[in-house]
Short mmCIF file of C-alpha atoms and ligand atoms in Angstrom, two decimals:
data_model
loop_
_atom_site.label_atom_id
_atom_site.label_comp_id
_atom_site.label_asym_id
_atom_site.label_seq_id
_atom_site.Cartn_x
_atom_site.Cartn_y
_atom_site.Cartn_z
CA MET A 15 0.00 0.00 0.00
CA THR A 16 1.34 3.43 -0.91
CA ILE A 17 1.66 6.18 1.61
CA LEU A 18 -0.81 8.41 -0.22
CA SER A 19 -3.61 5.87 -0.30
CA VAL A 20 -3.39 5.60 3.48
CA ALA A 21 -4.80 9.12 3.58
CA ILE A 22 -8.29 8.05 2.56
CA PHE A 23 -8.78 6.22 5.84
CA PHE A 24 -8.17 9.37 7.85
CA SER A 25 -10.28 12.46 8.36
CA GLU A 26 -9.10 15.77 7.00
CA SER A 27 -7.84 16.99 10.38
CA GLN A 28 -6.01 13.72 10.95
CA VAL A 29 -4.38 14.10 7.53
CA GLN A 30 -3.31 17.61 8.52
CA SER A 31 -1.69 16.36 11.69
CA LEU A 32 0.03 13.61 9.70
CA GLU A 33 1.28 16.28 7.34
CA THR A 34 2.66 18.44 10.11
CA ALA A 35 4.27 15.36 11.63
CA ASN A 36 5.81 14.74 8.20
CA ILE A 37 4.33 11.25 8.05
CA ILE A 38 2.70 12.08 4.74
CA ARG A 39 4.01 14.82 2.55
CA LYS A 40 2.11 16.84 0.01
CA PRO A 41 3.69 16.71 -3.45
CA VAL A 42 5.94 19.62 -4.42
CA TYR A 43 3.83 22.13 -6.35
CA LEU A 44 5.35 22.66 -9.78
CA ASP A 45 2.18 23.62 -11.64
CA TYR A 46 2.22 27.43 -11.35
CA ALA A 47 1.22 27.74 -15.02
CA ALA A 48 -2.09 26.01 -14.23
CA THR A 49 -2.81 28.31 -11.34
CA THR A 50 -0.96 30.08 -8.54
CA PRO A 51 -1.84 30.26 -4.86
CA VAL A 52 -3.19 33.63 -3.74
CA ALA A 53 -0.38 35.75 -2.26
CA PRO A 54 -0.91 36.38 1.48
CA GLU A 55 -0.77 40.16 0.81
CA VAL A 56 -3.62 39.68 -1.66
CA ALA A 57 -5.71 37.42 0.59
CA GLU A 58 -5.45 40.01 3.35
CA ARG A 59 -6.88 42.78 1.16
CA MET A 60 -9.63 40.51 -0.09
CA ALA A 61 -10.64 39.48 3.41
CA ALA A 62 -11.17 43.16 4.22
CA CYS A 63 -13.86 43.34 1.52
CA LEU A 64 -16.25 40.63 2.64
CA THR A 65 -17.92 41.24 5.99
CA LEU A 66 -20.10 44.01 7.40
CA ASP A 67 -17.12 45.77 8.98
CA GLY A 68 -15.28 45.71 5.64
CA THR A 69 -15.68 47.21 2.16
CA PHE A 70 -18.30 44.68 1.10
CA ALA A 71 -20.85 46.84 -0.69
CA ASN A 72 -22.05 46.96 -4.26
CA PRO A 73 -19.76 49.39 -6.09
CA ALA A 74 -22.75 50.44 -8.20
CA SER A 75 -24.69 51.64 -5.12
CA ARG A 76 -24.61 55.40 -5.57
CA SER A 77 -26.82 56.36 -2.64
CA HIS A 78 -24.67 55.58 0.39
CA LEU A 79 -21.20 55.58 1.89
CA TYR A 80 -20.83 51.78 1.67
CA GLY A 81 -21.28 51.90 -2.09
CA TRP A 82 -18.94 54.88 -2.52
CA GLN A 83 -16.21 53.12 -0.56
CA ALA A 84 -16.61 49.93 -2.60
CA GLU A 85 -16.45 51.94 -5.81
CA GLU A 86 -13.29 53.66 -4.58
CA VAL A 87 -11.41 50.41 -3.90
CA VAL A 88 -12.59 48.84 -7.17
CA GLU A 89 -11.39 51.88 -9.12
CA GLU A 90 -8.07 51.82 -7.30
CA ALA A 91 -7.73 48.16 -8.31
CA ARG A 92 -8.63 48.99 -11.91
CA ALA A 93 -5.81 51.56 -11.94
CA GLN A 94 -3.39 48.95 -10.55
CA VAL A 95 -4.30 46.49 -13.33
CA ALA A 96 -4.00 49.28 -15.92
CA ALA A 97 -0.55 50.25 -14.58
CA LEU A 98 0.72 46.69 -15.03
CA ILE A 99 0.08 46.86 -18.78
CA GLY A 100 0.67 50.54 -19.52
CA ALA A 101 -3.02 51.26 -20.04
CA ASP A 102 -5.42 53.94 -18.88
CA ALA A 103 -7.79 52.75 -16.13
CA ARG A 104 -10.75 53.58 -18.39
CA GLU A 105 -9.53 50.89 -20.81
CA VAL A 106 -9.85 48.03 -18.30
CA VAL A 107 -13.05 45.96 -18.27
CA TRP A 108 -13.50 43.46 -15.42
CA THR A 109 -14.45 39.92 -16.44
CA SER A 110 -14.64 36.56 -14.66
CA GLY A 111 -11.25 35.52 -16.05
CA ALA A 112 -9.25 35.23 -19.24
CA THR A 113 -11.76 32.79 -20.75
CA GLU A 114 -14.48 35.41 -20.58
CA ALA A 115 -12.09 38.17 -21.63
CA ASN A 116 -11.16 36.17 -24.75
CA ASN A 117 -14.82 35.47 -25.51
CA LEU A 118 -15.69 39.17 -25.15
CA ALA A 119 -12.75 40.24 -27.30
CA LEU A 120 -13.34 37.78 -30.13
CA LYS A 121 -17.13 37.46 -30.24
CA GLY A 122 -17.56 41.13 -29.32
CA ALA A 123 -15.25 42.34 -32.09
CA ALA A 124 -16.82 39.95 -34.60
CA GLU A 125 -20.36 41.08 -33.76
CA ALA A 126 -19.33 44.73 -34.08
CA TRP A 127 -17.72 44.00 -37.46
CA ARG A 128 -20.79 42.15 -38.71
CA GLU A 129 -22.96 45.24 -38.17
CA SER A 130 -21.30 46.87 -41.15
CA HIS A 131 -20.24 43.65 -42.93
CA PRO A 132 -23.24 41.28 -42.98
CA ASP A 133 -21.33 38.67 -45.01
CA GLY A 134 -18.86 38.09 -42.17
CA GLY A 135 -15.11 38.38 -42.50
CA HIS A 136 -11.74 36.75 -41.97
CA ILE A 137 -10.00 36.02 -38.63
CA ILE A 138 -6.39 34.90 -38.09
CA VAL A 139 -5.28 32.99 -34.97
CA SER A 140 -2.45 30.62 -34.16
CA ALA A 141 -3.19 26.90 -34.06
CA ILE A 142 -1.75 26.67 -30.53
CA GLU A 143 -3.85 29.31 -28.82
CA HIS A 144 -5.52 28.30 -25.56
CA LYS A 145 -8.92 26.62 -25.99
CA ALA A 146 -10.42 29.83 -24.62
CA VAL A 147 -9.44 31.43 -27.96
CA LEU A 148 -9.79 28.44 -30.29
CA ASP A 149 -13.31 27.52 -29.17
CA PRO A 150 -14.89 30.99 -29.50
CA VAL A 151 -13.23 31.29 -32.92
CA ALA A 152 -14.63 27.89 -33.98
CA TRP A 153 -18.04 29.10 -32.79
CA LEU A 154 -17.70 32.20 -34.98
CA GLU A 155 -16.65 30.00 -37.90
CA GLN A 156 -19.90 28.07 -37.58
CA ARG A 157 -21.69 31.41 -37.82
CA GLY A 158 -20.19 32.48 -41.12
CA PHE A 159 -16.74 33.89 -40.35
CA ARG A 160 -13.66 32.45 -42.09
CA VAL A 161 -10.70 31.44 -39.93
CA THR A 162 -7.01 30.87 -40.69
CA ARG A 163 -5.07 28.94 -38.03
CA LEU A 164 -1.34 29.62 -38.33
CA GLN A 165 1.03 26.72 -37.70
CA PRO A 166 3.87 27.67 -35.34
CA ASP A 167 7.51 26.80 -35.94
CA HIS A 168 9.28 23.97 -34.11
CA TYR A 169 9.61 26.16 -30.99
CA GLY A 170 5.97 27.25 -30.94
CA GLN A 171 6.59 30.72 -32.34
CA ILE A 172 4.51 32.69 -34.85
CA SER A 173 6.42 35.22 -36.96
CA PRO A 174 5.07 38.64 -38.01
CA GLN A 175 5.82 37.72 -41.65
CA GLN A 176 3.64 34.62 -41.34
CA VAL A 177 0.77 36.76 -40.11
CA ALA A 178 1.28 39.33 -42.87
CA ALA A 179 1.20 36.58 -45.53
CA GLU A 180 -2.32 35.47 -44.53
CA ILE A 181 -4.01 38.87 -44.36
CA VAL A 182 -6.68 39.38 -47.05
CA SER A 183 -9.01 42.29 -47.84
CA ASP A 184 -11.67 41.36 -45.26
CA THR A 185 -9.34 40.24 -42.45
CA PHE A 186 -10.54 42.29 -39.49
CA LEU A 187 -9.25 40.43 -36.44
CA ILE A 188 -5.95 38.77 -35.47
CA SER A 189 -5.44 36.98 -32.15
CA ILE A 190 -2.00 35.77 -31.07
CA MET A 191 -1.01 34.85 -27.50
CA GLN A 192 2.02 36.46 -25.88
CA VAL A 193 3.15 33.34 -23.97
CA ASN A 194 1.99 29.83 -24.77
CA ASN A 195 0.58 28.13 -21.70
CA GLU A 196 2.10 24.69 -22.40
CA LEU A 197 5.51 25.68 -23.75
CA GLY A 198 6.16 29.12 -22.34
CA THR A 199 7.33 30.24 -25.78
CA ILE A 200 7.08 34.02 -26.25
CA ASN A 201 5.72 35.74 -29.36
CA ASP A 202 6.76 39.24 -30.41
CA VAL A 203 3.29 40.72 -30.03
CA GLN A 204 4.47 44.30 -30.61
CA ALA A 205 5.78 43.38 -34.06
CA ILE A 206 2.70 41.30 -34.90
CA GLY A 207 0.47 44.14 -33.73
CA ALA A 208 2.33 46.61 -35.93
CA ILE A 209 1.64 44.34 -38.93
CA ALA A 210 -2.03 43.99 -37.95
CA HIS A 211 -2.43 47.77 -37.81
CA GLN A 212 -0.61 48.26 -41.11
CA TYR A 213 -3.57 46.36 -42.64
CA GLN A 214 -6.26 47.94 -40.41
CA CYS A 215 -6.93 44.71 -38.49
CA LEU A 216 -7.82 44.61 -34.82
CA PHE A 217 -5.20 42.85 -32.73
CA HIS A 218 -6.06 40.77 -29.65
CA VAL A 219 -3.48 39.26 -27.29
CA ASP A 220 -4.17 36.52 -24.76
CA ALA A 221 -1.70 37.60 -22.05
CA ALA A 222 -2.93 35.24 -19.32
CA GLN A 223 0.48 33.56 -19.09
CA SER A 224 2.63 36.67 -19.44
CA ALA A 225 1.41 39.00 -16.71
CA GLY A 226 3.98 39.14 -13.92
CA LYS A 227 6.50 37.15 -15.97
CA LEU A 228 7.42 39.66 -18.63
CA ALA A 229 6.67 43.28 -19.33
CA ILE A 230 3.41 43.94 -21.12
CA ASP A 231 3.02 47.35 -22.64
CA VAL A 232 -0.01 48.45 -24.61
CA SER A 233 1.12 52.08 -24.71
CA PRO A 234 2.84 51.91 -28.14
CA GLY A 235 -0.69 51.33 -29.47
CA HIS A 236 -0.08 48.08 -31.37
CA ILE A 237 -2.51 46.05 -29.22
CA ASP A 238 -6.26 46.72 -29.26
CA LEU A 239 -7.54 44.02 -26.93
CA LEU A 240 -5.64 42.10 -24.24
CA SER A 241 -6.86 39.39 -21.85
CA LEU A 242 -5.64 38.89 -18.28
CA SER A 243 -6.41 36.37 -15.55
CA ALA A 244 -5.70 37.10 -11.88
CA HIS A 245 -5.11 33.50 -10.79
CA LYS A 246 -2.06 33.16 -13.03
CA PHE A 247 -0.26 35.88 -11.06
CA TYR A 248 -1.09 35.18 -7.40
CA GLY A 249 -4.56 36.70 -7.46
CA PRO A 250 -7.84 34.84 -6.94
CA LYS A 251 -9.56 32.56 -9.44
CA GLY A 252 -12.77 33.91 -10.95
CA ILE A 253 -11.57 37.37 -11.96
CA GLY A 254 -9.82 38.73 -15.00
CA ALA A 255 -9.86 41.74 -17.26
CA LEU A 256 -10.01 42.76 -20.88
CA TYR A 257 -8.04 45.78 -22.00
CA VAL A 258 -10.02 47.61 -24.69
CA ARG A 259 -8.01 50.35 -26.38
CA ARG A 260 -9.82 53.70 -26.43
CA HIS A 261 -9.81 54.40 -30.13
CA GLY A 262 -12.60 54.91 -32.64
CA ASP A 263 -11.60 51.82 -34.62
CA VAL A 264 -11.85 49.49 -31.63
CA LYS A 265 -15.48 48.44 -31.45
CA VAL A 266 -16.64 45.58 -29.24
CA LYS A 267 -20.24 44.48 -28.65
CA ALA A 268 -21.18 43.17 -25.22
CA ILE A 269 -21.82 39.45 -24.88
CA ILE A 270 -23.29 39.63 -21.36
CA HIS A 271 -26.25 41.98 -21.02
CA GLY A 272 -27.79 43.26 -17.82
CA GLY A 273 -27.44 46.47 -15.87
CA GLY A 274 -25.01 48.11 -18.27
CA HIS A 275 -22.04 47.93 -15.91
CA GLU A 276 -18.50 48.48 -17.19
CA ARG A 277 -19.63 51.13 -19.70
CA GLY A 278 -21.97 48.56 -21.21
CA PHE A 279 -19.14 46.16 -22.10
CA ARG A 280 -19.95 43.65 -19.38
CA SER A 281 -22.95 43.69 -17.08
CA GLY A 282 -23.04 42.16 -13.63
CA THR A 283 -22.39 43.37 -10.09
CA LEU A 284 -18.66 43.79 -9.62
CA PRO A 285 -17.18 41.37 -7.06
CA THR A 286 -15.45 43.95 -4.86
CA HIS A 287 -13.14 41.46 -3.11
CA GLN A 288 -12.12 39.83 -6.40
CA CYS A 289 -11.36 43.16 -8.10
CA VAL A 290 -9.34 44.31 -5.09
CA GLY A 291 -7.47 41.00 -5.09
CA MET A 292 -6.57 41.27 -8.76
CA GLY A 293 -5.51 44.89 -8.30
CA ARG A 294 -3.19 44.07 -5.38
CA ALA A 295 -1.79 41.06 -7.29
CA ALA A 296 -1.08 43.34 -10.26
CA GLU A 297 0.65 45.84 -8.00
CA LEU A 298 2.85 43.07 -6.52
CA ALA A 299 3.57 41.69 -9.99
CA ALA A 300 4.77 45.10 -11.13
CA GLN A 301 6.95 45.48 -8.03
CA HIS A 302 8.53 42.05 -8.51
CA LEU A 303 9.00 42.30 -12.27
CA ALA A 304 12.66 43.33 -12.07
CA ASP A 305 13.87 40.48 -9.84
CA GLU A 306 11.32 37.66 -9.60
CA PRO A 307 11.46 36.38 -13.20
CA VAL A 308 15.27 36.20 -12.95
CA ARG A 309 15.12 34.18 -9.73
CA ILE A 310 12.41 31.85 -11.10
CA ALA A 311 14.27 31.32 -14.39
CA ALA A 312 17.41 30.38 -12.44
CA LEU A 313 15.48 27.70 -10.49
CA ARG A 314 13.83 26.48 -13.70
CA ASP A 315 17.20 26.25 -15.47
CA HIS A 316 18.69 24.44 -12.46
CA LEU A 317 15.88 21.87 -12.77
CA TRP A 318 16.59 21.41 -16.47
CA ARG A 319 20.34 21.00 -15.92
CA GLY A 320 19.59 18.38 -13.29
CA ILE A 321 17.60 16.17 -15.64
CA SER A 322 18.81 16.99 -19.17
CA ASP A 323 21.41 14.17 -19.21
CA LEU A 324 18.76 11.48 -18.68
CA PRO A 325 18.26 9.20 -21.72
CA ASP A 326 16.20 10.66 -24.62
CA VAL A 327 14.97 13.79 -22.85
CA GLN A 328 14.27 16.84 -24.96
CA LEU A 329 13.15 20.38 -24.20
CA ASN A 330 9.83 21.40 -25.75
CA GLY A 331 9.52 25.09 -26.57
CA HIS A 332 11.98 27.85 -27.28
CA PRO A 333 15.35 27.52 -25.49
CA GLN A 334 15.64 31.31 -24.93
CA ASP A 335 12.40 33.10 -25.84
CA ARG A 336 10.52 31.45 -23.01
CA ALA A 337 8.65 32.73 -19.96
CA CYS A 338 10.60 32.31 -16.71
CA GLY A 339 8.65 29.47 -15.06
CA HIS A 340 8.01 27.04 -17.90
CA LEU A 341 9.89 23.79 -18.45
CA ASN A 342 8.19 21.36 -20.84
CA VAL A 343 10.15 18.14 -21.26
CA ALA A 344 9.63 15.08 -23.46
CA PHE A 345 10.86 11.88 -21.80
CA GLY A 346 11.50 9.68 -24.83
CA GLY A 347 10.89 5.99 -24.29
CA CYS A 348 8.67 6.57 -21.26
CA ASN A 349 4.96 5.89 -21.16
CA GLY A 350 3.37 9.18 -20.17
CA GLU A 351 0.80 7.66 -17.85
CA THR A 352 3.37 5.53 -16.05
CA LEU A 353 5.61 8.57 -15.74
CA LEU A 354 2.91 10.77 -14.24
CA LEU A 355 1.76 8.06 -11.84
CA SER A 356 5.34 7.35 -10.74
CA LEU A 357 6.18 11.01 -10.10
CA ARG A 358 3.84 11.00 -7.14
CA GLU A 359 5.96 13.44 -5.14
CA LEU A 360 5.46 16.21 -7.69
CA ALA A 361 2.36 18.13 -8.80
CA VAL A 362 2.93 18.77 -12.52
CA SER A 363 0.91 18.80 -15.75
CA SER A 364 1.04 16.14 -18.43
CA GLY A 365 1.29 16.61 -22.18
CA SER A 366 -2.12 15.05 -22.55
CA ALA A 367 -5.60 16.31 -22.04
CA CYS A 368 -7.44 13.92 -19.77
CA ASN A 369 -10.87 13.46 -21.29
CA SER A 370 -12.95 10.82 -19.49
CA ALA A 371 -11.31 7.57 -20.57
CA SER A 372 -8.78 8.38 -23.27
CA LEU A 373 -5.55 10.33 -23.03
CA SER A 374 -5.33 12.43 -26.17
CA PRO A 375 -1.94 13.95 -26.86
CA SER A 376 -1.60 17.73 -26.58
CA TYR A 377 -2.48 19.61 -29.79
CA VAL A 378 0.22 22.14 -28.92
CA LEU A 379 2.99 19.52 -28.75
CA LYS A 380 1.72 17.87 -31.93
CA ALA A 381 1.69 21.25 -33.71
CA ILE A 382 5.40 21.75 -32.95
CA GLY A 383 6.18 18.37 -34.45
CA LEU A 384 6.12 15.83 -31.62
CA THR A 385 4.78 12.35 -32.30
CA ASP A 386 1.75 11.17 -30.30
CA ALA A 387 4.04 9.00 -28.20
CA LEU A 388 6.49 11.81 -27.43
CA ALA A 389 3.68 14.28 -26.71
CA GLN A 390 2.21 11.78 -24.27
CA ALA A 391 5.60 11.30 -22.67
CA SER A 392 5.93 15.05 -22.03
CA LEU A 393 5.47 16.87 -18.76
CA ARG A 394 5.13 20.57 -18.01
CA PHE A 395 6.96 21.68 -14.87
CA SER A 396 6.21 25.25 -13.90
CA VAL A 397 8.12 27.11 -11.22
CA GLY A 398 6.75 30.10 -9.33
CA ARG A 399 7.09 32.66 -6.55
CA TYR A 400 7.12 30.21 -3.64
CA THR A 401 9.34 27.52 -5.19
CA THR A 402 12.53 26.91 -3.20
CA GLN A 403 15.96 25.62 -4.19
CA GLY A 404 15.34 22.66 -1.86
CA GLU A 405 12.16 21.75 -3.71
CA ILE A 406 13.98 21.83 -7.04
CA ASP A 407 16.82 19.66 -5.72
CA PHE A 408 14.24 17.20 -4.39
CA ALA A 409 12.40 17.22 -7.75
CA ILE A 410 15.62 16.50 -9.65
CA GLU A 411 16.43 13.48 -7.47
CA HIS A 412 12.88 12.16 -7.73
CA ILE A 413 12.69 12.56 -11.53
CA ARG A 414 16.10 10.90 -11.97
CA GLN A 415 15.08 7.90 -9.88
CA VAL A 416 11.75 7.45 -11.65
CA VAL A 417 13.08 7.84 -15.19
CA LYS A 418 16.04 5.54 -14.54
CA LYS A 419 13.69 2.90 -13.16
CA ILE A 420 11.46 3.13 -16.25
CA HIS A 421 14.56 2.69 -18.44
CA HIS A 422 15.76 -0.21 -16.21
CA LEU A 423 18.98 1.64 -15.43
C1 PLP B 518 -5.33 30.08 -17.89
C2 PLP B 518 -5.44 30.60 -19.28
C3 PLP B 518 -6.66 31.02 -19.81
C4 PLP B 518 -7.94 30.91 -19.04
O1 PLP B 518 -7.98 31.80 -17.98
P1 PLP B 518 -9.12 31.70 -16.87
O2 PLP B 518 -8.98 32.95 -16.09
O3 PLP B 518 -8.81 30.47 -16.08
O4 PLP B 518 -10.43 31.62 -17.56
C5 PLP B 518 -6.67 31.53 -21.08
N1 PLP B 518 -5.55 31.62 -21.81
C6 PLP B 518 -4.36 31.21 -21.35
C7 PLP B 518 -3.14 31.34 -22.20
C8 PLP B 518 -4.26 30.69 -20.07
O5 PLP B 518 -3.08 30.27 -19.61
#
């Protein structure tokens, strides 16, 4: 019987006391690209916005002090999010996350375009966007829009020239992510945006993976729409934002209708605590931007050096143009499922999407040229703010033991 399966016979509090007694150990968290824990500084601010003695009110309540105070903290948070990306606070629209921000950007821009172009139009995306871009775009395709999906190079990059080559007379919208969530590979979104604008196309960037890891700057004016998610940078889950550039050419129709909140872009009572949490997380991200990515990249590179001599391992993604925390590795000759089950001391993501029974290999890894077998034998390690050198050393030892055992070494 394994140590972990013992846990099911104990109550939660008993498990906790076993944990503190170090009898069972939680796996090392190396899945920061999936989500991050809320920073204590953020949790503290959020907690002050929940109860009667805190700033709990509806920010849209204009008739009393409670409402005014809630509005004040929400607007402060909006300014903090805007500052992180070089935007004006009036250009930030709160959403429930990057999924909703992407839906609003893509469907909203397409609906606005259709008002003056009833026959639809042409949209360009990359083939390795997050599903939160690919699925809304497929939905638009079913409703009469034409879509080009650009194939990335072997590292997962899309070049500005590639984008330029696909633009036709009715291309109105281009959506390219800044950092790929599986690989960490970075695209030059400023250069792609400049191309988009040369041809009068709107340019949307899914920046869910880049905030807090690399500088995002909308101020040069090459980006019209940009999606953010708080829980990828130590804020809470369930809140995000869409940057909508204030310019006459940038027209977006609402997809959620109600009380006309957020200048009509997105109705619904603002979750004061969530907005404040995202704002504080953005402020911390901006403060840490000079040193944190360097420290995280050093830990990530240490992890890679510790395992790169194992048989048939290969790095997936760009060796240099890569966000600080990402390390996606193919373990050639290993069965992916066996690998994941054996690495029980680590919390990481696999190169497969688990859908009910079958393990289908990642479309991102396949798009950069991996075979089904190699995609399934790939793991994404992602390092973050609270990762320690000790955890990385432990992970290296554990991975080495497991992989050597699988190879009968
Ligand atoms: C996490 C993520 C999303 C989805 O964000 P949510 O806030 O969880 O909806 C979208 N795009 C990318 C690139 C992501 O990493």
